Structures are given as C-alpha cells and as structure tokens.
C-alpha cells in the first residue's frame, strides 16, 4: 500500500499530510551511541518517513492534557526495516527522542506491522513515557 493510500484509508485530512523523509541527523543527537548503531543496522537507509502530523493546526482536534497524559500532536510514521523483529525497540528509541505520541507503520518487504502506544507524562519533567503498547 502506498503512503497516500494509507492516509486516505485512515481518512486523515489533507492538511495533516507531510509525506517526507525524516532526516536522521535530526534524530541522531538524541540517541545513545548504542541506539544510533542499532538504528543504522536495522532501519533501511532513508527509511524513516513522516506521513502525517495531527495537531490543532491541521485538524479541529484540541490539545488534550490532564494530570497523567498530554496529546499536543501525534506523528504518523512509516519506517522501512530489514526485519520486523526489532519494531518495539525502534518504537521505544524514537518515542524517547520525540516529545509526541507516535503511530508507526513498519514495513519489511511485503510484511507490515503497526505500533502505537499510550503515553504518560513524567511528573518532574513533563516529558512523555510509554505506559502501554498497542500492536
């Protein structure tokens, strides 16, 4: 399934569509040395694509925040990997490097896997941490 077909199937408004390769150099400084090496070994070159960004500017959905959770923006990615074996670890690495909840479609050849998670705020920092995975 092509990227545009995915967005159409999800019925996301055109304003949310980004459809760009996400530059690794923007992520790499936030990774540990081991995570950086792992990411480069299992993710295809130029394989991280930002498909859509869902926020108040691109939709009529308001920011949601309470004492435990915050959803200011949700990013939809497609990531081409060499094997679906490491998808949960890749999700965790990206989720720790990005301040928004993520919904990721992993692709390895003809196989796909979707992962999202419920995120909760860390009281001291206000950053997000993964509390529950959804595959």
XYZ file of N, CA and C in Angstrom:
405
model
N 0.846 -1.174 0.000
C 0.000 0.000 0.000
C 0.892 1.238 0.000
N 0.604 2.141 -0.885
C 1.369 3.381 -0.994
C 1.020 4.344 0.146
N 1.911 5.278 0.401
C 1.733 6.227 1.503
C 0.431 7.014 1.398
N 0.143 7.528 0.222
C -1.092 8.303 0.040
C -2.331 7.444 0.260
N -2.252 6.183 -0.136
C -3.368 5.260 0.076
C -3.598 5.008 1.572
N -2.512 4.936 2.327
C -2.619 4.746 3.778
C -3.344 5.925 4.405
N -2.926 7.131 4.038
C -3.549 8.333 4.588
C -5.021 8.433 4.193
N -5.323 8.030 2.968
C -6.714 8.047 2.506
C -7.532 7.013 3.284
N -6.979 5.819 3.477
C -7.678 4.762 4.219
C -7.928 5.171 5.676
N -6.996 5.920 6.245
C -7.158 6.402 7.620
C -8.073 7.627 7.698
N -8.455 8.132 6.525
C -9.338 9.301 6.418
C -8.768 10.531 7.133
N -7.459 10.709 6.970
C -6.821 11.895 7.550
C -6.963 13.070 6.595
N -7.300 14.235 7.111
C -7.437 15.415 6.246
C -6.127 15.731 5.520
N -6.228 16.278 4.326
C -5.034 16.623 3.537
C -4.090 17.559 4.293
N -4.633 18.391 5.172
C -3.807 19.321 5.947
C -2.832 18.595 6.873
N -3.125 17.348 7.209
C -2.246 16.579 8.097
C -1.093 15.927 7.335
N -1.225 15.794 6.033
C -0.252 15.064 5.219
C 1.092 15.793 5.161
N 2.159 15.042 5.409
C 3.519 15.584 5.324
C 4.278 14.879 4.204
N 4.326 13.556 4.229
C 4.941 12.726 3.185
C 6.384 13.140 2.879
N 7.213 13.116 3.911
C 8.632 13.472 3.751
C 9.525 12.460 4.446
N 10.715 12.296 3.915
C 11.723 11.507 4.604
C 12.163 12.303 5.822
N 12.161 11.647 6.967
C 12.550 12.325 8.196
C 14.066 12.258 8.303
N 14.737 13.392 8.398
C 16.206 13.396 8.392
C 16.797 12.756 9.645
N 17.596 11.728 9.428
C 18.225 11.010 10.532
C 19.076 11.943 11.390
N 19.713 12.948 10.766
C 20.587 13.854 11.517
C 19.817 14.670 12.563
N 18.492 14.793 12.422
C 17.688 15.476 13.442
C 17.428 14.573 14.636
N 17.424 13.266 14.399
C 17.182 12.308 15.475
C 18.464 11.866 16.168
N 19.505 11.656 15.393
C 20.746 11.063 15.892
C 21.306 11.715 17.159
N 21.318 13.035 17.289
C 21.873 13.623 18.509
C 21.115 13.244 19.785
N 19.891 12.789 19.644
C 19.087 12.404 20.815
C 19.249 10.936 21.182
N 19.957 10.164 20.363
C 20.155 8.741 20.594
C 21.419 8.497 21.406
N 21.429 7.378 22.137
C 22.674 6.926 22.754
C 23.528 6.342 21.631
N 24.788 6.140 21.886
C 25.689 5.564 20.880
C 25.186 4.186 20.454
N 24.778 3.363 21.426
C 24.282 2.020 21.103
C 22.994 2.072 20.294
N 22.091 2.984 20.652
C 20.841 3.110 19.911
C 21.084 3.585 18.484
N 22.012 4.504 18.327
C 22.353 5.020 16.996
C 22.876 3.890 16.105
N 23.767 3.083 16.657
C 24.340 1.968 15.904
C 23.251 0.949 15.556
N 22.419 0.608 16.533
C 21.323 -0.338 16.308
C 20.380 0.171 15.219
N 19.993 1.428 15.319
C 19.065 2.041 14.363
C 19.629 1.954 12.956
N 20.900 2.267 12.799
C 21.526 2.226 11.471
C 21.621 0.804 10.928
N 21.712 -0.186 11.824
C 21.806 -1.579 11.386
C 20.464 -2.161 10.957
N 19.369 -1.755 11.575
C 18.083 -2.404 11.314
C 17.113 -1.599 10.457
N 17.318 -0.280 10.355
C 16.428 0.563 9.555
C 17.066 0.809 8.188
N 16.257 0.689 7.139
C 16.747 0.928 5.788
C 17.208 2.384 5.637
N 18.190 2.612 4.797
C 18.668 3.962 4.514
C 17.517 4.796 3.970
N 17.336 5.984 4.505
C 16.227 6.883 4.153
C 14.865 6.213 4.369
N 14.818 5.297 5.333
C 13.607 4.504 5.554
C 12.614 5.105 6.524
N 12.929 6.234 7.144
C 12.005 6.845 8.096
C 11.235 7.953 7.378
N 9.930 7.732 7.231
C 9.081 8.694 6.525
C 8.017 9.227 7.473
N 7.913 10.536 7.560
C 6.842 11.171 8.309
C 5.668 11.324 7.351
N 4.588 10.601 7.624
C 3.439 10.619 6.730
C 2.457 11.730 7.078
N 2.223 11.933 8.391
C 1.230 12.924 8.790
C 1.509 13.441 10.193
N 1.041 14.646 10.430
C 1.109 15.267 11.748
C -0.293 15.731 12.106
N -0.792 15.201 13.195
C -2.146 15.540 13.632
C -2.023 16.481 14.825
N -2.482 17.708 14.641
C -2.437 18.701 15.723
C -3.571 19.699 15.523
N -3.640 20.696 16.377
C -4.736 21.661 16.282
C -4.668 22.505 15.004
N -3.479 22.678 14.439
C -3.349 23.455 13.209
C -3.838 22.690 11.978
N -3.701 21.343 12.019
C -4.056 20.541 10.852
C -5.429 19.878 10.972
N -6.018 19.933 12.159
C -7.353 19.363 12.382
C -8.093 20.250 13.372
N -9.317 19.932 13.640
C -10.076 20.650 14.652
C -10.007 19.953 16.006
N -9.033 19.079 16.172
C -8.902 18.336 17.419
C -8.089 19.179 18.400
N -8.663 19.519 19.548
C -7.925 20.339 20.517
C -6.870 19.531 21.262
N -5.909 20.222 21.826
C -4.891 19.590 22.673
C -5.606 18.968 23.862
N -5.184 17.772 24.236
C -5.750 17.123 25.417
C -4.650 16.998 26.462
N -4.955 17.412 27.676
C -3.979 17.279 28.752
C -4.712 17.149 30.076
N -4.251 16.177 30.866
C -4.714 16.064 32.247
C -3.490 15.788 33.104
N -3.668 15.358 34.330
C -2.546 15.158 35.242
C -1.582 14.066 34.777
N -2.083 13.108 34.003
C -1.243 11.975 33.603
C -0.873 11.934 32.130
N -1.683 12.537 31.277
C -1.431 12.435 29.842
C -1.457 13.796 29.165
N -0.811 13.850 28.024
C -0.854 15.052 27.201
C -0.729 14.624 25.734
N -1.639 15.140 24.897
C -1.601 14.894 23.469
C -1.697 16.233 22.763
N -0.533 16.818 22.454
C -0.498 18.086 21.731
C -0.449 17.835 20.239
N 0.191 16.737 19.879
C 0.422 16.421 18.482
C 0.685 14.930 18.392
N 0.240 14.298 17.324
C 0.525 12.887 17.088
C 1.193 12.791 15.720
N 2.291 12.045 15.656
C 3.016 11.878 14.404
C 2.801 10.463 13.883
N 2.489 10.371 12.597
C 2.319 9.091 11.924
C 3.533 8.869 11.035
N 4.256 7.790 11.313
C 5.460 7.452 10.552
C 5.283 6.141 9.804
N 6.069 5.980 8.750
C 6.283 4.689 8.121
C 7.786 4.462 8.132
N 8.185 3.302 8.634
C 9.617 3.003 8.732
C 9.898 1.684 8.034
N 10.812 1.740 7.082
C 11.239 0.525 6.387
C 12.394 -0.093 7.167
N 12.193 -1.348 7.554
C 13.184 -2.064 8.346
C 13.616 -3.329 7.619
N 14.734 -3.866 8.031
C 15.232 -5.088 7.411
C 14.502 -6.313 7.938
N 13.925 -6.191 9.157
C 13.249 -7.299 9.805
C 12.257 -6.720 10.813
N 11.085 -7.313 10.944
C 10.083 -6.818 11.887
C 10.373 -7.216 13.335
N 11.427 -7.974 13.528
C 11.777 -8.478 14.857
C 12.021 -7.368 15.881
N 12.562 -6.243 15.465
C 13.012 -5.203 16.388
C 12.089 -3.983 16.440
N 10.868 -4.112 15.970
C 9.986 -2.946 15.867
C 9.684 -2.281 17.211
N 9.459 -3.068 18.254
C 9.158 -2.467 19.552
C 10.346 -1.654 20.065
N 11.543 -2.172 19.884
C 12.736 -1.429 20.327
C 12.898 -0.133 19.519
N 12.669 -0.193 18.221
C 12.760 1.005 17.383
C 11.736 2.036 17.848
N 10.515 1.567 18.127
C 9.485 2.482 18.609
C 9.939 3.159 19.904
N 10.465 2.386 20.831
C 10.918 2.944 22.113
C 12.026 3.991 21.909
N 12.976 3.705 21.037
C 14.068 4.638 20.764
C 13.507 5.957 20.227
N 12.612 5.864 19.256
C 12.022 7.070 18.676
C 11.148 7.814 19.683
N 10.376 7.074 20.452
C 9.484 7.704 21.435
C 10.274 8.458 22.510
N 11.435 7.961 22.857
C 12.268 8.655 23.837
C 12.916 9.893 23.242
N 13.105 9.903 21.924
C 13.760 11.033 21.262
C 12.788 12.119 20.826
N 11.489 11.794 20.778
C 10.499 12.751 20.287
C 9.479 13.065 21.386
N 9.041 14.280 21.473
C 8.135 14.670 22.555
C 6.653 14.409 22.288
N 6.325 13.680 21.221
C 4.926 13.459 20.858
C 4.612 11.973 20.780
N 3.346 11.617 21.005
C 2.939 10.230 20.756
C 3.131 9.892 19.278
N 3.489 8.652 19.024
C 3.771 8.197 17.666
C 2.854 7.041 17.302
N 2.520 6.964 16.034
C 1.827 5.818 15.472
C 2.683 5.422 14.281
N 3.229 4.208 14.302
C 4.222 3.830 13.289
C 3.784 2.576 12.539
N 3.896 2.666 11.216
C 3.704 1.513 10.342
C 5.095 1.045 9.935
N 5.444 -0.165 10.360
C 6.735 -0.746 9.997
C 6.539 -1.627 8.767
N 7.499 -1.550 7.848
C 7.440 -2.319 6.608
C 8.761 -3.059 6.435
N 8.643 -4.387 6.214
C 9.809 -5.224 5.902
C 9.404 -6.082 4.711
N 9.840 -5.677 3.535
C 9.427 -6.384 2.322
C 7.929 -6.241 2.137
N 7.224 -7.386 2.120
C 5.770 -7.359 1.948
C 5.019 -7.463 3.273
N 5.747 -7.511 4.371
C 5.115 -7.609 5.688
C 5.036 -6.229 6.342
N 3.956 -6.016 7.089
C 3.792 -4.753 7.804
C 3.359 -5.019 9.239
N 3.600 -4.026 10.071
C 3.201 -4.094 11.478
C 2.969 -2.671 11.957
N 1.844 -2.447 12.625
C 1.518 -1.136 13.176
C 1.778 -1.151 14.673
N 2.380 -0.077 15.180
C 2.570 0.055 16.627
C 2.223 1.478 17.043
N 1.485 1.564 18.112
C 1.182 2.831 18.774
C 1.354 2.577 20.257
N 1.196 3.584 21.059
C 1.330 3.394 22.494
C 0.554 4.463 23.238
N 0.214 4.134 24.448
C -0.353 5.127 25.350
C 0.825 5.736 26.097
N 0.878 7.052 26.117
C 1.987 7.759 26.743
C 1.488 8.498 27.979
N 2.333 8.554 28.990
C 2.003 9.305 30.196
C 3.100 10.312 30.484
N 2.704 11.408 31.118
C 3.665 12.449 31.479
C 4.514 11.997 32.654
N 5.784 12.355 32.602
C 6.676 12.159 33.732
C 6.514 13.411 34.594
N 6.122 13.222 35.846
C 5.762 14.343 36.719
C 6.843 15.418 36.815
N 8.086 15.028 36.994
C 9.163 16.008 37.206
C 9.539 16.781 35.946
N 9.494 16.110 34.792
C 9.964 16.752 33.564
C 8.845 17.193 32.634
N 7.674 16.581 32.749
C 6.583 16.886 31.834
C 6.719 16.172 30.496
N 7.811 15.409 30.325
C 8.012 14.647 29.095
C 7.126 13.411 29.107
N 7.069 12.718 27.981
C 6.219 11.541 27.873
C 7.025 10.255 28.013
N 6.389 9.241 28.594
C 6.971 7.907 28.624
C 5.895 6.927 28.200
N 6.313 5.791 27.670
C 5.385 4.783 27.189
C 4.835 4.020 28.381
N 3.515 3.891 28.432
C 2.927 3.099 29.506
C 2.342 1.777 28.976
N 1.804 1.789 27.743
C 1.189 0.591 27.186
C 1.383 0.581 25.663
N 1.820 -0.585 25.128
C 1.944 -0.741 23.681
C 0.652 -1.262 23.081
N 0.387 -0.865 21.853
C -0.749 -1.397 21.094
C -0.226 -1.814 19.725
N -0.335 -3.092 19.421
C 0.124 -3.597 18.120
C -1.042 -4.124 17.335
